[in-house]
């Protein structure tokens, strides 16, 4: 796991780098608060950070305040290093957004334990975000065919209509309805009907462009949204679809 170390004191920073690397962390080291802010607010930011409270430019507390203001879904776990021991000072750091603190000069055993807590927190938060994203995906996905469900595809259609009007673009839509699908279910069973739907979806997707949209809006009804396509082009696309699913 990656850890950002920010300390303007060269000796302290080098010591932290060596200790954290020995514990198996991938260390990113900077010497001031502005550099720490740029790393932590940028893409691919480390999951953990050890920031000195007192640094030139931005101090560690201000970096914490700025990070909290970003309202990140997966913010870094920040440990403040400070020689301040008053309860009011510690409260200031935690209220600013720090996750924990360690007093200087730091005790390696204590720092390692607090980093372990931060690591567990970061890993748990990442898992929760993964679960949340999967739940959001499931809420917008048809469970049988794995294409957009009615809510999702109609929402996408609305977005494309707004974009087409604003930019003066063509937009074509089509409804795909399977003839005599009820007879398939009645004669061969619902499992066979489900397989037919999955096959139709696979063949339809193979006939569409990567940026076309397919969604299930009913039992055997599907909506196709084709951004940037006028009527003649849409007819050609739909003929490919018809030929593929016959």
Coordinates of C-alpha atoms in Angstrom, one line a residue:
X1 CA 0.0 0.0 0.0
X2 CA 1.2 3.5 -0.8
X3 CA 2.0 6.1 1.9
X4 CA 2.7 9.8 1.4
X5 CA 5.2 11.2 3.8
X6 CA 5.4 15.0 4.1
X7 CA 7.9 16.6 6.4
X8 CA 10.1 19.7 5.8
X9 CA 12.8 18.3 8.1
X10 CA 15.1 16.2 6.0
X11 CA 16.3 13.9 8.8
X12 CA 12.8 13.2 9.9
X13 CA 11.6 12.6 6.4
X14 CA 14.4 10.2 5.5
X15 CA 13.9 8.3 8.8
X16 CA 10.2 7.9 8.0
X17 CA 11.0 6.8 4.5
X18 CA 13.3 4.1 5.7
X19 CA 11.1 2.8 8.5
X20 CA 8.0 2.7 6.3
X21 CA 9.8 1.0 3.4
X22 CA 11.1 -1.6 5.9
X23 CA 7.5 -2.3 6.9
X24 CA 6.6 -3.0 3.3
X25 CA 4.9 0.3 2.3
X26 CA 5.5 2.0 -1.0
X27 CA 6.6 5.5 0.1
X28 CA 6.1 8.8 -1.7
X29 CA 8.0 11.6 0.0
X30 CA 7.6 15.4 -0.3
X31 CA 9.1 18.2 1.8
X32 CA 6.2 20.7 2.1
X33 CA 2.4 21.0 2.4
X34 CA 1.8 22.3 -1.1
X35 CA 3.4 19.3 -2.6
X36 CA 1.5 17.0 -0.2
X37 CA -1.8 18.6 -1.3
X38 CA -1.0 18.2 -5.0
X39 CA -0.2 14.5 -4.5
X40 CA -3.3 13.8 -2.3
X41 CA -5.7 15.7 -4.4
X42 CA -4.5 14.3 -7.7
X43 CA -5.2 11.1 -9.5
X44 CA -3.9 7.8 -8.0
X45 CA -3.4 9.4 -4.6
X46 CA -1.8 7.2 -1.9
X47 CA -4.3 5.5 0.5
X48 CA -2.3 6.6 3.6
X49 CA -0.5 9.8 4.5
X50 CA 1.8 10.8 7.3
X51 CA 1.9 14.6 7.5
X52 CA 4.0 16.9 9.7
X53 CA 1.8 19.5 11.4
X54 CA 4.2 22.4 10.9
X55 CA 5.4 22.8 7.3
X56 CA 6.2 25.9 5.2
X57 CA 3.4 27.1 3.0
X58 CA 0.6 24.8 3.8
X59 CA 0.7 23.0 7.2
X60 CA -0.6 19.6 7.7
X61 CA -3.9 20.8 9.3
X62 CA -4.6 23.0 6.2
X63 CA -4.0 20.0 3.9
X64 CA -6.5 18.1 5.9
X65 CA -9.1 20.9 5.7
X66 CA -8.7 21.0 1.9
X67 CA -9.0 17.3 1.5
X68 CA -12.2 17.3 3.6
X69 CA -13.6 20.1 1.5
X70 CA -13.2 17.8 -1.6
X71 CA -15.7 15.4 -0.1
X72 CA -13.9 12.4 -1.7
X73 CA -15.7 9.1 -1.8
X74 CA -12.4 7.3 -0.7
X75 CA -10.3 9.9 1.1
X76 CA -6.7 9.1 2.2
X77 CA -6.2 8.1 5.9
X78 CA -4.2 11.0 7.3
X79 CA -1.9 10.7 10.3
X80 CA -0.6 14.0 11.7
X81 CA 2.8 14.1 13.2
X82 CA 3.0 16.8 15.9
X83 CA 5.0 17.9 18.9
X84 CA 1.9 19.6 20.3
X85 CA 0.4 17.6 23.1
X86 CA -2.4 19.9 24.3
X87 CA -5.9 18.4 23.9
X88 CA -7.1 21.6 22.1
X89 CA -4.4 21.2 19.5
X90 CA -5.2 17.6 18.9
X91 CA -8.9 18.4 18.6
X92 CA -8.1 21.1 16.0
X93 CA -6.2 18.5 13.9
X94 CA -9.0 15.9 14.1
X95 CA -11.7 18.5 13.4
X96 CA -9.8 19.6 10.4
X97 CA -10.1 16.1 8.9
X98 CA -7.1 14.2 10.2
X99 CA -7.8 10.5 10.8
X100 CA -5.3 10.1 13.6
X101 CA -2.2 11.6 15.1
X102 CA 1.2 10.6 16.5
X103 CA 3.3 12.8 18.7
X104 CA 6.9 13.6 17.8
X105 CA 9.4 12.2 18.3
X106 CA 7.4 9.2 17.1
X107 CA 7.5 5.8 18.7
X108 CA 8.0 3.2 15.8
X109 CA 5.7 0.7 17.5
X110 CA 2.9 3.2 17.9
X111 CA 3.3 4.6 14.4
X112 CA 3.2 1.1 12.9
X113 CA 0.1 0.2 14.9
X114 CA -1.7 3.4 13.8
X115 CA -0.7 2.8 10.1
X116 CA -2.1 -0.7 10.4
X117 CA -5.4 0.8 11.6
X118 CA -5.3 3.2 8.6
X119 CA -4.5 0.3 6.2
X120 CA -7.5 -1.7 7.5
X121 CA -9.7 1.4 7.2
X122 CA -8.6 2.1 3.6
X123 CA -9.1 -1.6 2.6
X124 CA -12.5 -1.7 4.2
X125 CA -13.6 1.6 2.6
X126 CA -12.4 0.3 -0.8
X127 CA -14.5 -2.8 -0.4
X128 CA -17.5 -0.8 0.6
X129 CA -17.2 1.4 -2.4
X130 CA -16.9 -1.7 -4.6
X131 CA -20.1 -3.1 -3.1
X132 CA -21.8 0.3 -3.6
X133 CA -20.8 0.5 -7.3
X134 CA -22.0 -3.0 -7.8
X135 CA -25.4 -2.2 -6.2
X136 CA -25.7 0.9 -8.4
X137 CA -24.9 -1.2 -11.4
X138 CA -27.5 -3.8 -10.5
X139 CA -30.1 -1.1 -9.9
X140 CA -29.7 0.0 -13.6
X141 CA -29.2 -3.4 -15.2
X142 CA -31.7 -6.0 -16.3
X143 CA -30.8 -9.1 -14.3
X144 CA -31.6 -11.6 -17.1
X145 CA -29.9 -9.9 -20.1
X146 CA -27.4 -7.7 -18.4
X147 CA -28.2 -4.7 -20.6
X148 CA -29.8 -1.5 -19.2
X149 CA -33.2 -1.9 -17.6
X150 CA -36.2 0.3 -18.4
X151 CA -35.2 3.0 -15.9
X152 CA -31.7 3.2 -17.1
X153 CA -32.3 3.2 -20.8
X154 CA -35.1 5.8 -20.6
X155 CA -32.8 8.0 -18.5
X156 CA -30.1 7.6 -21.2
X157 CA -32.6 8.4 -23.9
X158 CA -33.5 11.6 -22.1
X159 CA -29.8 12.6 -21.8
X160 CA -29.3 11.9 -25.6
X161 CA -32.4 14.0 -26.5
X162 CA -31.1 16.9 -24.5
X163 CA -27.6 16.6 -26.1
X164 CA -29.1 16.2 -29.6
X165 CA -31.2 19.4 -29.2
X166 CA -28.3 21.4 -27.7
X167 CA -25.8 20.4 -30.4
X168 CA -28.1 20.0 -33.3
X169 CA -27.3 16.3 -33.8
X170 CA -29.3 13.5 -35.3
X171 CA -30.8 10.9 -32.9
X172 CA -32.6 7.7 -33.8
X173 CA -34.5 5.3 -31.6
X174 CA -36.1 2.0 -32.3
X175 CA -38.2 -0.5 -30.4
X176 CA -37.3 -4.2 -30.9
X177 CA -40.2 -6.6 -30.2
X178 CA -39.9 -10.3 -30.6
X179 CA -42.8 -11.8 -32.5
X180 CA -44.6 -14.8 -31.0
X181 CA -42.4 -14.9 -27.9
X182 CA -45.3 -16.0 -25.8
X183 CA -45.5 -19.2 -27.9
X184 CA -41.8 -19.9 -27.1
X185 CA -42.5 -19.8 -23.4
X186 CA -45.7 -21.8 -23.7
X187 CA -44.2 -24.5 -25.9
X188 CA -40.6 -24.8 -24.6
X189 CA -40.7 -23.3 -21.1
X190 CA -39.5 -20.1 -19.6
X191 CA -35.9 -21.3 -19.4
X192 CA -35.9 -21.6 -23.2
X193 CA -37.5 -18.2 -23.4
X194 CA -34.8 -16.7 -21.2
X195 CA -32.1 -18.2 -23.4
X196 CA -33.8 -16.7 -26.5
X197 CA -33.7 -13.3 -24.9
X198 CA -30.1 -13.6 -24.0
X199 CA -29.2 -14.7 -27.5
X200 CA -31.1 -11.9 -29.1
X201 CA -29.4 -9.4 -26.9
X202 CA -25.9 -10.8 -27.7
X203 CA -26.6 -10.7 -31.5
X204 CA -28.1 -7.2 -31.3
X205 CA -25.2 -5.8 -29.4
X206 CA -22.8 -7.3 -32.0
X207 CA -24.7 -5.5 -34.7
X208 CA -24.7 -2.1 -33.0
X209 CA -21.9 0.5 -32.8
X210 CA -20.0 0.6 -29.5
X211 CA -21.7 3.9 -28.5
X212 CA -25.3 2.8 -29.4
X213 CA -27.5 1.9 -26.4
X214 CA -29.6 -1.1 -25.9
X215 CA -32.0 -1.6 -23.0
X216 CA -34.9 -3.9 -22.0
X217 CA -38.1 -2.0 -21.5
X218 CA -40.5 -4.9 -21.2
X219 CA -40.8 -8.7 -21.3
X220 CA -39.6 -9.1 -24.9
X221 CA -39.3 -5.4 -25.8
X222 CA -36.0 -3.6 -26.2
X223 CA -35.2 0.0 -26.9
X224 CA -32.3 1.0 -29.1
X225 CA -30.8 4.5 -28.9
X226 CA -28.5 5.5 -31.8
X227 CA -26.8 8.9 -31.2
X228 CA -25.7 10.9 -34.2
X229 CA -27.7 8.6 -36.7
X230 CA -30.3 9.9 -39.1
X231 CA -33.2 7.9 -40.5
X232 CA -31.3 6.3 -43.4
X233 CA -28.4 5.2 -41.2
X234 CA -30.8 3.9 -38.6
X235 CA -32.6 1.8 -41.2
X236 CA -29.2 0.2 -42.2
X237 CA -28.4 -0.6 -38.5
X238 CA -31.8 -2.1 -37.9
X239 CA -31.5 -4.2 -41.0
X240 CA -28.3 -5.7 -39.6
X241 CA -30.0 -6.4 -36.3
X242 CA -33.0 -8.0 -38.0
X243 CA -30.7 -10.2 -40.1
X244 CA -28.7 -11.2 -37.0
X245 CA -31.6 -12.3 -34.9
X246 CA -33.7 -14.1 -37.5

